[in-house]
Coordinates of C-alpha atoms and ligand atoms in Angstrom, one line a residue:
X1 CA 56.0 19.6 -16.6
X2 CA 57.4 19.6 -13.5
X3 CA 58.9 22.6 -11.6
X4 CA 62.6 23.0 -12.0
X5 CA 63.4 26.5 -10.0
X6 CA 61.1 27.2 -7.0
X7 CA 61.6 30.9 -6.5
X8 CA 60.3 33.2 -3.6
X9 CA 59.5 36.5 -3.9
X10 CA 61.8 39.6 -1.9
X11 CA 59.0 40.2 0.6
X12 CA 59.5 36.3 1.7
X13 CA 63.0 37.1 2.9
X14 CA 62.9 36.0 6.4
X15 CA 62.5 38.6 8.9
X16 CA 64.1 36.7 11.8
X17 CA 67.1 34.6 12.5
X18 CA 66.2 31.3 13.8
X19 CA 68.4 30.0 17.2
X20 CA 68.5 26.5 17.4
X21 CA 69.4 26.6 21.3
X22 CA 66.0 27.3 21.9
X23 CA 65.0 23.7 20.8
X24 CA 67.9 21.6 22.7
X25 CA 67.1 18.9 24.8
X26 CA 70.1 19.9 27.0
X27 CA 71.7 23.3 27.7
X28 CA 74.5 24.1 25.4
X29 CA 78.2 24.2 26.6
X30 CA 80.1 27.1 28.1
X31 CA 83.2 28.1 26.8
X32 CA 86.1 27.9 29.4
X33 CA 88.6 30.6 30.3
X34 CA 92.6 29.5 30.8
X35 CA 91.7 28.6 34.4
X36 CA 89.1 26.0 33.3
X37 CA 86.3 28.0 34.5
X38 CA 83.3 29.2 32.3
X39 CA 83.6 32.5 31.1
X40 CA 81.1 35.4 30.8
X41 CA 80.2 37.4 27.7
X42 CA 82.6 40.5 28.5
X43 CA 85.7 38.0 27.9
X44 CA 84.5 38.2 24.4
X45 CA 84.1 42.2 24.2
X46 CA 87.6 42.7 23.1
X47 CA 86.8 41.0 19.9
X48 CA 83.2 41.3 19.0
X49 CA 80.4 43.9 19.4
X50 CA 77.9 43.6 22.2
X51 CA 75.1 42.8 19.7
X52 CA 77.1 39.6 18.4
X53 CA 78.1 38.4 21.7
X54 CA 74.4 38.7 23.0
X55 CA 73.6 36.6 20.0
X56 CA 76.2 34.1 20.9
X57 CA 74.9 33.4 24.0
X58 CA 71.3 33.8 23.4
X59 CA 68.8 31.0 23.9
X60 CA 66.0 33.4 22.5
X61 CA 64.1 31.3 19.8
X62 CA 64.0 34.2 17.1
X63 CA 66.2 37.1 16.5
X64 CA 65.0 40.0 14.2
X65 CA 67.2 40.5 11.2
X66 CA 67.8 44.5 11.1
X67 CA 65.9 46.3 8.2
X68 CA 69.5 47.3 6.4
X69 CA 70.6 43.8 6.5
X70 CA 67.9 42.5 5.0
X71 CA 67.8 45.5 2.2
X72 CA 71.2 44.0 1.4
X73 CA 70.1 40.1 1.5
X74 CA 67.7 41.4 -1.5
X75 CA 71.0 41.6 -3.8
X76 CA 71.1 37.6 -3.7
X77 CA 68.1 36.6 -1.5
X78 CA 65.9 34.5 -1.6
X79 CA 68.1 32.2 -3.3
X80 CA 66.6 29.3 -5.7
X81 CA 65.7 25.9 -4.8
X82 CA 66.3 23.6 -7.9
X83 CA 64.9 20.4 -8.6
X84 CA 67.8 18.4 -10.2
X85 CA 65.7 16.3 -12.6
X86 CA 68.8 15.9 -15.2
X87 CA 71.0 14.6 -12.6
X88 CA 68.0 12.2 -11.2
X89 CA 67.7 11.1 -14.9
X90 CA 71.4 10.4 -15.2
X91 CA 71.8 8.5 -12.0
X92 CA 68.2 6.4 -13.0
X93 CA 67.1 7.0 -9.6
X94 CA 63.6 7.0 -8.3
X95 CA 64.7 9.4 -5.5
X96 CA 63.8 13.5 -6.1
X97 CA 66.9 15.3 -5.5
X98 CA 66.7 19.1 -4.8
X99 CA 69.4 21.9 -4.0
X100 CA 69.2 25.2 -2.6
X101 CA 72.2 27.4 -4.9
X102 CA 74.1 29.8 -2.4
X103 CA 76.3 30.5 -5.4
X104 CA 74.0 33.4 -6.4
X105 CA 75.6 35.7 -3.7
X106 CA 78.3 38.3 -5.3
X107 CA 81.0 36.4 -3.3
X108 CA 79.9 32.9 -4.9
X109 CA 79.0 31.3 -1.7
X110 CA 76.6 31.4 1.6
X111 CA 79.3 33.3 3.5
X112 CA 77.9 36.9 2.9
X113 CA 74.6 35.8 4.8
X114 CA 76.7 36.3 8.2
X115 CA 79.6 38.9 6.6
X116 CA 77.0 41.3 6.1
X117 CA 75.3 40.9 9.4
X118 CA 78.5 40.9 11.1
X119 CA 79.5 44.1 9.4
X120 CA 76.5 45.8 10.3
X121 CA 76.7 45.2 14.1
X122 CA 80.3 46.0 14.1
X123 CA 79.5 49.7 12.2
X124 CA 76.6 50.1 14.6
X125 CA 79.3 49.6 17.4
X126 CA 81.8 52.4 15.8
X127 CA 84.4 49.7 15.0
X128 CA 86.4 50.8 11.7
X129 CA 88.5 47.9 11.2
X130 CA 87.8 44.1 11.0
X131 CA 90.4 41.3 11.0
X132 CA 89.9 38.0 9.8
X133 CA 91.4 34.8 8.3
X134 CA 90.5 33.1 5.3
X135 CA 91.4 29.5 4.2
X136 CA 90.2 28.9 0.3
X137 CA 89.3 32.3 0.3
X138 CA 85.4 32.3 0.3
X139 CA 85.0 34.0 3.7
X140 CA 87.8 36.9 2.9
X141 CA 85.8 37.8 -0.2
X142 CA 82.6 37.9 1.9
X143 CA 83.8 40.1 4.5
X144 CA 85.5 42.3 2.1
X145 CA 82.6 42.7 0.2
X146 CA 80.8 43.4 3.2
X147 CA 83.4 45.6 4.7
X148 CA 82.9 47.6 1.8
X149 CA 79.4 47.9 2.3
X150 CA 79.6 49.6 5.4
X151 CA 82.7 51.4 5.1
X152 CA 84.7 49.3 7.3
X153 CA 88.6 48.4 6.4
X154 CA 89.2 44.6 6.2
X155 CA 92.6 43.0 6.7
X156 CA 92.7 39.4 5.8
X157 CA 95.3 36.6 7.0
X158 CA 95.0 33.9 4.1
X159 CA 96.4 30.6 4.7
X160 CA 99.8 30.7 2.6
X161 CA 99.2 27.5 0.8
X162 CA 95.9 28.8 -0.7
X163 CA 97.5 32.3 -1.1
X164 CA 100.1 30.7 -3.6
X165 CA 97.4 28.5 -5.0
X166 CA 94.6 30.7 -5.5
X167 CA 95.5 34.3 -6.9
X168 CA 92.3 35.2 -8.1
X169 CA 90.4 35.0 -4.8
X170 CA 93.1 37.5 -3.6
X171 CA 92.4 39.7 -6.2
X172 CA 88.7 39.5 -5.7
X173 CA 89.4 40.5 -2.1
X174 CA 91.5 43.5 -3.0
X175 CA 89.0 44.5 -5.6
X176 CA 86.6 44.7 -2.5
X177 CA 89.1 46.9 -0.7
X178 CA 90.8 44.6 1.7
X179 CA 94.5 44.2 2.6
X180 CA 95.7 40.3 2.4
X181 CA 98.6 38.9 3.7
X182 CA 100.0 35.4 3.3
X183 CA 99.8 33.4 6.8
X184 CA 102.1 33.0 8.7
X185 CA 103.1 36.5 8.8
X186 CA 105.8 38.9 10.3
X187 CA 103.1 40.9 11.4
X188 CA 102.2 39.7 14.7
X189 CA 103.8 37.5 17.6
X190 CA 101.8 34.6 16.5
X191 CA 102.8 34.4 13.0
X192 CA 106.6 35.0 14.2
X193 CA 106.4 32.1 16.5
X194 CA 105.1 29.8 13.8
X195 CA 108.0 30.7 11.4
X196 CA 110.6 30.6 13.9
X197 CA 109.5 26.8 14.4
X198 CA 109.1 26.3 10.7
X199 CA 109.9 29.0 8.0
X200 CA 108.4 27.0 5.4
X201 CA 105.2 26.3 7.1
X202 CA 102.1 26.0 4.5
X203 CA 99.9 27.7 7.4
X204 CA 96.5 26.7 8.6
X205 CA 93.2 28.3 9.7
X206 CA 94.0 27.8 13.3
X207 CA 97.4 29.7 12.7
X208 CA 95.6 32.7 10.7
X209 CA 93.0 32.9 13.3
X210 CA 95.7 33.2 15.9
X211 CA 96.8 36.2 13.8
X212 CA 93.5 37.8 13.2
X213 CA 92.7 37.9 16.7
X214 CA 96.1 39.1 17.9
X215 CA 95.6 42.2 16.0
X216 CA 92.1 42.8 16.8
X217 CA 92.5 42.4 20.6
X218 CA 95.3 45.1 20.5
X219 CA 93.2 47.8 18.9
X220 CA 90.4 49.6 20.5
X221 CA 89.1 50.7 16.9
X222 CA 89.5 46.9 15.5
X223 CA 87.2 43.8 15.9
X224 CA 87.8 40.2 14.7
X225 CA 85.3 38.2 12.4
X226 CA 84.8 34.6 12.1
X227 CA 83.2 33.0 8.8
X228 CA 81.9 29.9 10.7
X229 CA 82.0 27.9 13.8
X230 CA 80.6 30.4 16.3
X231 CA 76.8 30.5 17.2
X232 CA 76.0 33.9 15.8
X233 CA 77.3 32.7 12.5
X234 CA 75.4 29.7 12.3
X235 CA 72.3 31.9 13.5
X236 CA 72.8 34.1 10.3
X237 CA 72.8 31.5 7.9
X238 CA 69.4 30.2 9.1
X239 CA 68.0 32.2 6.5
X240 CA 68.9 29.2 3.9
X241 CA 66.9 26.7 5.8
X242 CA 63.8 28.9 6.5
X243 CA 63.6 30.0 2.7
X244 CA 63.8 26.4 1.6
X245 CA 61.1 25.3 4.0
X246 CA 58.7 27.8 2.1
X247 CA 60.0 26.7 -1.2
X248 CA 59.1 23.0 0.0
X249 CA 55.7 24.2 1.2
X250 CA 55.1 25.7 -2.3
X251 CA 55.4 22.5 -4.4
X252 CA 54.0 20.3 -1.3
X253 CA 57.2 18.2 -0.7
X254 CA 59.5 18.0 2.0
X255 CA 63.2 16.6 2.4
X256 CA 63.5 13.1 3.9
X257 CA 67.3 13.7 4.1
X258 CA 69.2 16.9 4.0
X259 CA 73.1 17.0 3.1
X260 CA 75.5 20.0 3.7
X261 CA 79.4 20.3 3.4
X262 CA 80.7 20.8 6.9
X263 CA 83.8 22.7 7.7
X264 CA 82.9 24.8 10.8
X265 CA 79.3 24.0 10.4
X266 CA 77.9 27.2 9.3
X267 CA 76.1 26.2 6.0
X268 CA 75.1 22.8 7.6
X269 CA 73.5 24.6 10.5
X270 CA 72.0 27.3 8.2
X271 CA 70.1 24.8 6.0
X272 CA 69.3 22.1 8.6
X273 CA 68.7 23.8 11.8
X274 CA 65.2 25.4 10.6
X275 CA 64.1 21.6 9.5
X276 CA 65.2 20.5 13.3
X277 CA 62.8 22.8 14.5
X278 CA 60.0 21.0 12.9
X279 CA 61.7 17.7 14.2
X280 CA 61.7 18.9 17.5
X281 CA 58.2 20.0 17.7
X282 CA 57.4 16.8 15.9
X283 CA 56.0 18.4 12.8
X284 CA 55.9 16.5 9.7
X285 CA 58.7 14.1 8.4
X286 CA 61.5 12.9 10.6
X287 CA 64.3 14.3 8.6
X288 CA 67.4 12.9 8.8
X289 CA 70.2 15.5 8.9
X290 CA 73.7 14.9 7.4
X291 CA 76.9 16.9 7.7
X292 CA 79.5 15.9 5.1
X293 CA 83.2 16.0 5.6
X294 CA 86.4 15.3 4.1
X295 CA 87.9 11.9 5.0
X296 CA 91.5 13.9 5.2
X297 CA 90.1 16.2 7.8
X298 CA 87.2 13.9 9.8
X299 CA 86.4 16.2 12.7
X300 CA 83.0 14.6 13.5
X301 CA 83.5 11.0 12.5
X302 CA 86.8 10.8 14.0
X303 CA 87.7 13.5 16.2
X304 CA 87.7 13.9 19.9
X305 CA 84.7 15.5 21.6
X306 CA 86.6 17.8 24.2
X307 CA 87.4 21.2 25.2
X308 CA 89.9 22.7 22.5
X309 CA 91.1 25.9 21.5
X310 CA 89.5 27.3 18.4
X311 CA 93.1 28.6 17.0
X312 CA 96.7 27.1 16.9
X313 CA 98.4 29.1 19.4
X314 CA 95.7 28.9 22.3
X315 CA 94.5 32.5 22.5
X316 CA 90.6 31.6 22.2
X317 CA 88.3 30.4 25.1
X318 CA 88.2 26.5 25.2
X319 CA 85.3 25.2 23.6
X320 CA 83.6 22.0 23.7
X321 CA 83.7 20.5 20.3
X322 CA 84.7 17.6 18.0
X323 CA 88.6 18.4 17.3
X324 CA 91.4 16.8 15.5
X325 CA 93.8 18.9 17.8
X326 CA 94.4 22.7 17.5
X327 CA 97.7 22.2 16.2
X328 CA 96.6 20.2 13.3
X329 CA 97.8 21.3 10.1
X330 CA 96.4 20.0 7.2
X331 CA 98.3 17.9 4.4
X332 CA 98.8 20.5 1.8
X333 CA 98.3 17.9 -0.7
X334 CA 94.5 18.1 0.0
X335 CA 93.0 20.6 -2.4
X336 CA 89.5 21.2 -1.3
X337 CA 88.5 23.5 1.7
X338 CA 87.1 22.1 4.8
X339 CA 90.1 21.9 6.6
X340 CA 89.4 23.2 10.2
X341 CA 90.5 21.5 13.1
X342 CA 87.4 21.8 14.9
X343 CA 83.5 22.3 14.5
X344 CA 80.6 24.3 15.7
X345 CA 79.9 23.6 19.6
X346 CA 76.2 23.3 18.4
X347 CA 76.6 21.0 15.7
X348 CA 79.1 19.0 18.0
X349 CA 76.8 18.7 20.5
X350 CA 74.1 17.8 18.1
X351 CA 76.2 15.1 16.8
X352 CA 77.0 13.8 20.2
X353 CA 73.5 13.5 21.4
X354 CA 72.5 11.7 18.1
X355 CA 70.3 14.5 16.7
X356 CA 72.3 14.8 13.6
X357 CA 74.7 12.4 11.4
X358 CA 77.8 12.7 9.6
X359 CA 79.8 10.9 7.1
X360 CA 83.3 11.6 5.7
X361 CA 84.1 11.2 1.8
X362 CA 87.4 10.8 0.1
X363 CA 88.7 13.7 -2.2
X364 CA 88.8 12.0 -5.6
X365 CA 85.3 10.6 -5.2
X366 CA 83.8 14.1 -4.4
X367 CA 85.3 15.6 -7.6
X368 CA 84.0 12.9 -9.7
X369 CA 80.3 13.8 -8.0
X370 CA 80.8 17.4 -8.6
X371 CA 81.7 16.8 -12.6
X372 CA 78.8 14.2 -12.7
X373 CA 76.5 17.2 -11.3
X374 CA 77.9 19.7 -13.4
X375 CA 77.1 17.7 -16.5
X376 CA 73.8 17.3 -15.6
X377 CA 72.9 20.5 -13.8
X378 CA 75.2 22.8 -15.4
X379 CA 76.3 24.6 -12.3
X380 CA 80.0 24.0 -11.4
X381 CA 79.9 23.7 -7.8
X382 CA 82.8 24.7 -5.2
X383 CA 85.2 21.6 -4.0
X384 CA 83.5 22.2 -0.6
X385 CA 80.0 21.7 -2.0
X386 CA 81.2 18.5 -4.0
X387 CA 81.3 16.8 -0.6
X388 CA 77.5 17.2 -0.3
X389 CA 77.0 16.2 -3.8
X390 CA 79.1 13.0 -3.3
X391 CA 76.7 12.0 -0.4
X392 CA 73.4 12.7 -2.2
X393 CA 74.4 10.7 -5.3
X394 CA 75.4 7.8 -3.0
X395 CA 72.0 7.9 -1.4
X396 CA 70.5 8.4 -4.6
X397 CA 72.0 5.2 -5.9
X398 CA 71.1 3.4 -2.7
X399 CA 67.7 4.2 -3.7
X400 CA 68.0 2.9 -6.7
X401 CA 69.0 -0.4 -5.4
X402 CA 65.5 -0.5 -3.2
X403 CA 63.6 1.4 -5.5
X404 CA 62.7 4.3 -2.5
X405 CA 61.3 7.4 -3.9
X406 CA 63.1 9.5 -1.2
X407 CA 63.2 13.2 -1.4
X408 CA 66.9 14.3 -1.0
X409 CA 67.9 17.8 -0.4
X410 CA 71.5 19.5 -0.1
X411 CA 73.0 22.8 0.1
X412 CA 74.9 23.6 -2.9
X413 CA 77.0 26.3 -0.6
X414 CA 78.9 27.9 -3.8
X415 CA 80.2 27.8 -7.2
X416 CA 83.5 26.7 -8.0
X417 CA 84.7 29.3 -10.5
X418 CA 87.7 30.2 -8.6
X419 CA 88.8 26.6 -8.0
X420 CA 89.5 25.6 -11.8
X421 CA 92.9 24.7 -10.4
X422 CA 91.7 21.8 -8.2
X423 CA 89.7 20.6 -11.2
X424 CA 92.5 20.6 -13.6
X425 CA 94.2 18.7 -10.7
X426 CA 91.7 16.0 -11.0
X427 CA 91.6 16.2 -14.6
X428 CA 95.1 15.4 -14.8
X429 CA 94.8 12.6 -12.3
X430 CA 96.9 14.6 -9.9
X431 CA 94.7 14.3 -6.8
X432 CA 95.2 12.1 -4.3
X433 CA 92.9 10.5 -1.5
X434 CA 94.5 10.9 1.8
X435 CA 92.8 9.1 4.8
X436 CA 93.8 11.0 7.8
X437 CA 96.1 8.7 10.0
X438 CA 95.1 7.1 13.4
X439 CA 98.4 8.0 14.9
X440 CA 97.6 11.5 14.2
X441 CA 94.3 11.4 15.9
X442 CA 95.8 9.6 19.1
X443 CA 98.6 12.3 19.1
X444 CA 95.9 14.9 18.8
X445 CA 94.5 13.5 22.1
X446 CA 97.8 14.1 24.2
X447 CA 97.8 17.9 23.2
X448 CA 94.3 18.6 23.9
X449 CA 94.5 21.1 26.8
X450 CA 94.1 19.5 30.3
X451 CA 90.4 20.5 31.7
X452 CA 88.2 18.8 34.0
X453 CA 86.9 15.5 32.1
X454 CA 83.7 15.7 30.2
Ligands
PLP501 C1 83.2 28.2 3.5 C2 82.6 27.1 2.8 C3 82.0 25.7 3.2 C4 82.1 25.2 4.6 O1 82.2 25.8 5.6 P1 81.0 25.7 6.8 O2 81.4 26.9 7.8 O3 81.1 24.3 7.0 O4 80.0 26.3 6.1 C5 81.5 25.2 2.5 N1 81.0 25.3 1.2 C6 81.7 26.6 0.5 C7 81.5 27.0 -0.9 C8 82.3 27.4 1.2 O5 82.9 28.7 0.8

């Protein structure tokens, strides 16, 4: 009998986070201020504690994980690595399929890996309140949980369309003590400005970020926390890939291809970067790293590589990234997550330089893949995770055609227990595929902030 679950001991939780910048062939881009000049770390001080700002700009290869953070990680880490025997059989593929399951965290996704670390450093810096945004609700839950663990108040601006569609994610945040508001709100200038233009605005991540930043910047006791995109967030997620490396070593295998859903890039970076380190060092297989995004929000595959804001109003520094334009408002027909207009600078640069790959997949096919997976493997995946599953199944079917015994590995970033309304819509045939229109992509180009060409 070959193994199904590959488990690690608690003592094997990584002691350090891995910083991919240390293996970059070219230096990472620097964020720019409103004048188009590079900003120093101090520009971020109204929003983040110094320890996180240092991580944001660090080129150190390894950054030690504080003992208190590792102790909390022990609640759900190390997460299991599974071999998907039953899925392989259902597909009739000679490929081996493995997945790392991050749905074992209390919030149900990978996001607490960084939420706990961020709450820890804010607590150390004497911060008593954190503001944040949430789309589908996973990040808001994770930060609410982490805030509870460190005695920090959490205020969440939840994208209005999700607030209405996902009431139980809201009650989960409230259970963990957070205040939750449907964004755009009347509480901030940013929210009021959006509402003045469109009182029926469904909201967007970019708008909710503007609101959360505005509030954090205006108060000394309050900081802001972001659930993805930033370098320090991707750094914290590298516990996933490091554990997976140990798990693969135990069974004497290693992936040929790694897949992860990609919204802001944090679970992709978390699982892929430690493997990139080996690749950069010329060790082991030349593993292919594939970010999977929705074709309704095709940031990497069809976006512009340009300096753009991280929020809708233009309050953040300008960051060099793939973007659909900071004023992107996703169609509210699209039920899944992964609806951010931009992407991590690190992931964007790696894509630009050909170090990683990306594919976009349409919505209905992702649910179809998720249901196939669930009927074989039992776990009911988050709609975001279904994107990676789609890409893995497609590859496994190609392996069937070519009789290749590749080892495929994906990050099952979370469970979908709070996403059953989306599954209901899929079963009722109410989901639609939405190809992001080319005119919109061209329009975004005109609204990009004007800085020196890159
Ligand atoms: C937030 C989330 C994602 C996508 O976000 P990234 O920043 O790209 O990691 C993927 N899967 C789940 C379950 C999520 O909650």
